[in-house]
XYZ file of C-alpha atoms in Angstrom:
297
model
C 141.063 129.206 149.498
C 144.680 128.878 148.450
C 144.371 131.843 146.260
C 143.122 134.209 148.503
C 145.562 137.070 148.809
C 145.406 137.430 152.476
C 146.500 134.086 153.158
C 149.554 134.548 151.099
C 150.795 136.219 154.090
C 150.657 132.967 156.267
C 152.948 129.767 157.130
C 153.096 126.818 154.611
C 151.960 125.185 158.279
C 149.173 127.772 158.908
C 147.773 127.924 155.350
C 147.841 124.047 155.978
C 145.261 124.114 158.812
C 142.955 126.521 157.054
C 142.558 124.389 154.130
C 142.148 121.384 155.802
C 139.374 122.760 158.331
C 137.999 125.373 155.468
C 136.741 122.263 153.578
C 134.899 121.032 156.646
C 133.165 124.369 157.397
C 132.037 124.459 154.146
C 130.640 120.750 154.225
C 129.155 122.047 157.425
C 126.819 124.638 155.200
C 129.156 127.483 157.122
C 130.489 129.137 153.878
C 129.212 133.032 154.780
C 131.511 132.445 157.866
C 134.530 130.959 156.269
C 134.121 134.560 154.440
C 134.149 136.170 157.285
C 136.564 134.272 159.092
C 139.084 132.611 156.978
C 140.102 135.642 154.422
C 137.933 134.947 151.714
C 138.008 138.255 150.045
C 137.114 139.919 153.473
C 136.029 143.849 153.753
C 138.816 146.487 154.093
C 137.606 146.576 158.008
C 137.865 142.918 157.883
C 134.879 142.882 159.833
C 135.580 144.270 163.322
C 132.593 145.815 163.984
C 130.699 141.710 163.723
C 133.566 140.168 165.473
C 134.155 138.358 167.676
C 130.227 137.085 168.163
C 128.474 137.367 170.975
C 127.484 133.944 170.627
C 127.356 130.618 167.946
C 124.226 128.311 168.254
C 123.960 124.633 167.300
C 122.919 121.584 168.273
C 124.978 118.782 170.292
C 126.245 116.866 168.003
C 127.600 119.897 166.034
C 130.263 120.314 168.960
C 132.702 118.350 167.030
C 132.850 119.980 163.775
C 132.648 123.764 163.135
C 132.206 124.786 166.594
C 136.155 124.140 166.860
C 136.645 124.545 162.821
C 135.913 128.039 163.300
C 138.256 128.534 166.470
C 141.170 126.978 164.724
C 140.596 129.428 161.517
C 139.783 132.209 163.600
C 142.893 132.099 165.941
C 145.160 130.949 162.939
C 144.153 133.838 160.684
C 143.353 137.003 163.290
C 144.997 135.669 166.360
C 141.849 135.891 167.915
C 138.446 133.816 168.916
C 135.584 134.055 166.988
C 132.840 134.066 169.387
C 132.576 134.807 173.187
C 130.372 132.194 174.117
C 128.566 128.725 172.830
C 125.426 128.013 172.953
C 124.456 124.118 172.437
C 120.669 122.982 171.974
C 119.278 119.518 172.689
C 117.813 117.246 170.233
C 115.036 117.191 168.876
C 113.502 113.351 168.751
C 110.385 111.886 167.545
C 107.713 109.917 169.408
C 109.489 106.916 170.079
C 112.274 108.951 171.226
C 114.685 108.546 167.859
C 116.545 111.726 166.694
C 114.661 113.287 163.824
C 116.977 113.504 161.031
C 116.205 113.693 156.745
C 117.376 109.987 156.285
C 115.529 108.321 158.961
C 112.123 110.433 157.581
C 110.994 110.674 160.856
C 110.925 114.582 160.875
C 107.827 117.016 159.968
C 108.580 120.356 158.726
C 106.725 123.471 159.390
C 104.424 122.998 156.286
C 103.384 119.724 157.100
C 102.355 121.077 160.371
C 100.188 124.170 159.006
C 98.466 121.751 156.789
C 97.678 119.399 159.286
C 96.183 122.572 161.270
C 98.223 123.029 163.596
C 98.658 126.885 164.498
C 101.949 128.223 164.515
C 101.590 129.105 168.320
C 101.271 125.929 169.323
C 104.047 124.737 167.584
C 105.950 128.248 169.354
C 104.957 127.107 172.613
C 105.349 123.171 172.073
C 109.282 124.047 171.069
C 109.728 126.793 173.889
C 108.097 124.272 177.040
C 111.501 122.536 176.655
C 114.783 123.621 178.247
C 117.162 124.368 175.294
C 119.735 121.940 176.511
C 117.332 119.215 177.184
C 115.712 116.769 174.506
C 112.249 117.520 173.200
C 110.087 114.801 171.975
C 108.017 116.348 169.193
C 104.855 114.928 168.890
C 101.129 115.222 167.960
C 100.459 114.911 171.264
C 102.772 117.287 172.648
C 101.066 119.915 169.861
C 97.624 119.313 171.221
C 98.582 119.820 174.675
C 100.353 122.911 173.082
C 97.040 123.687 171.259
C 94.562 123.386 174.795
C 97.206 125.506 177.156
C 96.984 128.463 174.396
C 93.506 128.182 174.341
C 93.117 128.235 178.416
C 95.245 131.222 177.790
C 93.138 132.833 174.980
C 90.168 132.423 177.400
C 91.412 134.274 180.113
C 92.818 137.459 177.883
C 88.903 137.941 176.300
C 87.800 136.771 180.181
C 90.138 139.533 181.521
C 89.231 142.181 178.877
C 85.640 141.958 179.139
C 85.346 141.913 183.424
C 84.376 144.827 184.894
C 87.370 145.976 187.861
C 85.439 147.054 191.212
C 87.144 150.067 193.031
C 89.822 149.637 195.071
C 92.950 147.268 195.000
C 93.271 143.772 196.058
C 96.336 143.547 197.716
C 96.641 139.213 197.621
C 96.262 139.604 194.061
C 98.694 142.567 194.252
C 100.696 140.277 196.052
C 100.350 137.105 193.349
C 100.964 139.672 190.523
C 104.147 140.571 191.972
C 105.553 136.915 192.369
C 104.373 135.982 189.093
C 106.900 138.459 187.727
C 109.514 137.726 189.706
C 109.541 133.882 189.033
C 109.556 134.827 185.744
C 112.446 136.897 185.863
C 114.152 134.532 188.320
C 113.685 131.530 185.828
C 114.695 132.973 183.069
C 117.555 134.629 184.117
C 118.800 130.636 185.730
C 119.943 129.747 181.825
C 116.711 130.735 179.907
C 115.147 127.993 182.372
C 111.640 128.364 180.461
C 109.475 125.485 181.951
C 109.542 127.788 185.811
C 108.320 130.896 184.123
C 105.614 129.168 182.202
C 104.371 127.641 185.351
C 104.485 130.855 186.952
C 102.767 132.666 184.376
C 99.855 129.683 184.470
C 99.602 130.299 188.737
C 99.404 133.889 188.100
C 96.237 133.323 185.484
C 94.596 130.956 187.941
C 94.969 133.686 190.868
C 93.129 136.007 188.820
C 90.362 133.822 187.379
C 89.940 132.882 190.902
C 89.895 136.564 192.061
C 87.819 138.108 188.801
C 85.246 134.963 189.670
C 84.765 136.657 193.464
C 84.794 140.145 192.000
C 88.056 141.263 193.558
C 89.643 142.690 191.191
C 90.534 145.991 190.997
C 91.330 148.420 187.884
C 95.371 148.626 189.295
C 95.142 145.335 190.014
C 94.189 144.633 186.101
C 96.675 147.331 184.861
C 99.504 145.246 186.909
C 98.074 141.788 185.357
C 98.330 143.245 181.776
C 101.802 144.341 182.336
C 103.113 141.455 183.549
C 101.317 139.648 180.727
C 103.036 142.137 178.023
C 106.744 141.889 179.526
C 106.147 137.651 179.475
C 104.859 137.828 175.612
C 107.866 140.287 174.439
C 110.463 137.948 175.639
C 108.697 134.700 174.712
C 105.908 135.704 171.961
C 103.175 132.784 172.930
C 100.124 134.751 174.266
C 97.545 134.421 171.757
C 96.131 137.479 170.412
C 92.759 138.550 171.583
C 90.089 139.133 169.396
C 86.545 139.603 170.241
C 84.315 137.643 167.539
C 80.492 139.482 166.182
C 77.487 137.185 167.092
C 74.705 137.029 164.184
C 71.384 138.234 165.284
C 70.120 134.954 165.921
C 72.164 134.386 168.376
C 72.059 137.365 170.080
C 68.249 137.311 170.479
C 68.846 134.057 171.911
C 70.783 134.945 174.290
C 68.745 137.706 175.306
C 65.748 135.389 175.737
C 67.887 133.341 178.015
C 68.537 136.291 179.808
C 65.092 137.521 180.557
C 64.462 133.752 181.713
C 66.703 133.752 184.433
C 65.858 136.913 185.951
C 61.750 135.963 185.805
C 63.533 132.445 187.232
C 62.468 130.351 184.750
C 65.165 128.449 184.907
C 63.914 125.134 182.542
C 63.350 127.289 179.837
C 66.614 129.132 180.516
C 68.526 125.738 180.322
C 66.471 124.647 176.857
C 68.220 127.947 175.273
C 71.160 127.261 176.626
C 71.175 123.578 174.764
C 70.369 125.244 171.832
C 72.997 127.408 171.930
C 75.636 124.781 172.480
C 74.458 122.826 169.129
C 75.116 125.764 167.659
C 78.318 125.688 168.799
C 78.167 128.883 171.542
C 78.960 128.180 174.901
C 77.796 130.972 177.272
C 79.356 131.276 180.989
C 77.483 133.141 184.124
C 79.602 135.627 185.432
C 79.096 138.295 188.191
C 79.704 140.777 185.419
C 77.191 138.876 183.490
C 77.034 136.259 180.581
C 79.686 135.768 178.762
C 79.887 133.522 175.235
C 82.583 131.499 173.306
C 82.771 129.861 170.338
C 82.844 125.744 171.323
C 86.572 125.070 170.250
């Protein structure tokens, strides 16, 4: 840092402070913004056009190092700040509430996750249920939970796809639709205050199972749903995509069979198929828009 030509320029005093708190930011893994920042061999525009930042993101504990190390080298070299605003995360601690760190070993990574089958969804929604500035304890447990709220989720998508709207407009679900989105919006507009918005997003799918399992539920009223559902997953990316699987033949005969059954009303037999079907890992729902199937998770 001492032989960078633009800090020639500077104080014995000021050159001083930047090589003192240029050694921490690099310790601090920081070195593409000491670049930026300090001098180090910076662009002819000396980077206006990235500067100052809209924000800087780091954990808590990171407050005391190059949060301030790049405020001191930013307003000793350019007279200026380096970012307009800081953003500061929670920790991130294991199940017996320790902070996860590379020494303690007490930390997975994202491989270790995959390979333990986790999907990376869950992990998505596990690590966005959490206010940023509050601590999230990262467990197995928490994943699994994770894992069963995506697939309630998943359900409803295929449920909501394959229902069949009646005419008209239901004007409670209307009604539900429109406060879903707006406790959304209100929540995350209070400081990215996720856990609201998720719960409103979970109300608004229970309004609608409730109001597709009556058969009020009109083709606006589905539009609406789907819109609200596609504004939630571009800001937050955790809906899980829908994807409507091929039964073998087997299967569908069987199905069929079970069909025919209920509508003659013989309902023993009907059940016996439907046994079958569940060891074979299909688990068929009665709906007014007929049966429906799943694959037993």
């Amino acid at each position: 840092m001492q032989g960078s030509s633009h800090l020639g320029s500077l104080s014995l005093a000021q050159q001083a402070i930047i090589h003192e708190y240029g050694q921490q930011l690099v310790a601090d893994g920081a070195l593409h913004h000491r670049s930026r920042h300090a001098g180090v061999d910076p662009p002819a525009d000396r980077g206006e056009h990235h500067f100052p930042a809209d924000f800087i993101v780091e954990y808590i504990n990171q407050t005391r190092g190059w949060f301030y190390t790049l405020l001191a080298v930013s307003t000793t070299v350019f007279d200026s700040i380096c970012y307009k605003r800081c953003l500061s995360l929670g920790l991130i601690l294991d199940a017996h509430g320790k902070k996860m760190s590379k020494s303690k070993g007490n930390y997975y990574t994202l491989r270790d996750l995959l390979e333990e089958g986790y999907e990376p969804l869950a992990i998505r929604y596990l690590l966005l249920s959490t206010h940023y500035r509050r601590q999230l304890n990262f467990t197995r447990e928490g994943l699994t939970q994770a894992t069963h709220s995506l697939k309630n989720l998943g359900d409803f998508l295929l449920r909501l796809r394959q229902s069949k709207p009646i005419e008209g407009y239901n004007q409670t679900l209307g009604k539900a639709t429109k406060d879903a989105i707006a406790g959304m919006e209100r929540a995350l507009d209070d400081d990215l205050n996720i856990s609201p918005a998720l719960a409103s997003l979970h109300q608004l799918v229970k309004e609608v199972n409730i109001s597709l399992e009556r058969g009020e539920v009109g083709e606006k009223n589905m539009s609406e749903v789907r819109e609200v559902l596609d504004k939630f997953d571009r800001v937050t990316g955790i809906l899980p995509p829908v994807e409507e699987e091929s039964l073998d033949e087997t299967v569908r005969k069987l199905i069929a069979e079970r069909e025919s059954a209920r509508r003659n009303k013989e309902y023993q037999k009907a059940d016996l198929i439907r046994e079958k079907l569940r060891r074979m890992g299909i688990i068929l729902e009665d709906t007014r828009d007929g049966v429906r199937w799943k694959r037993e998770p």
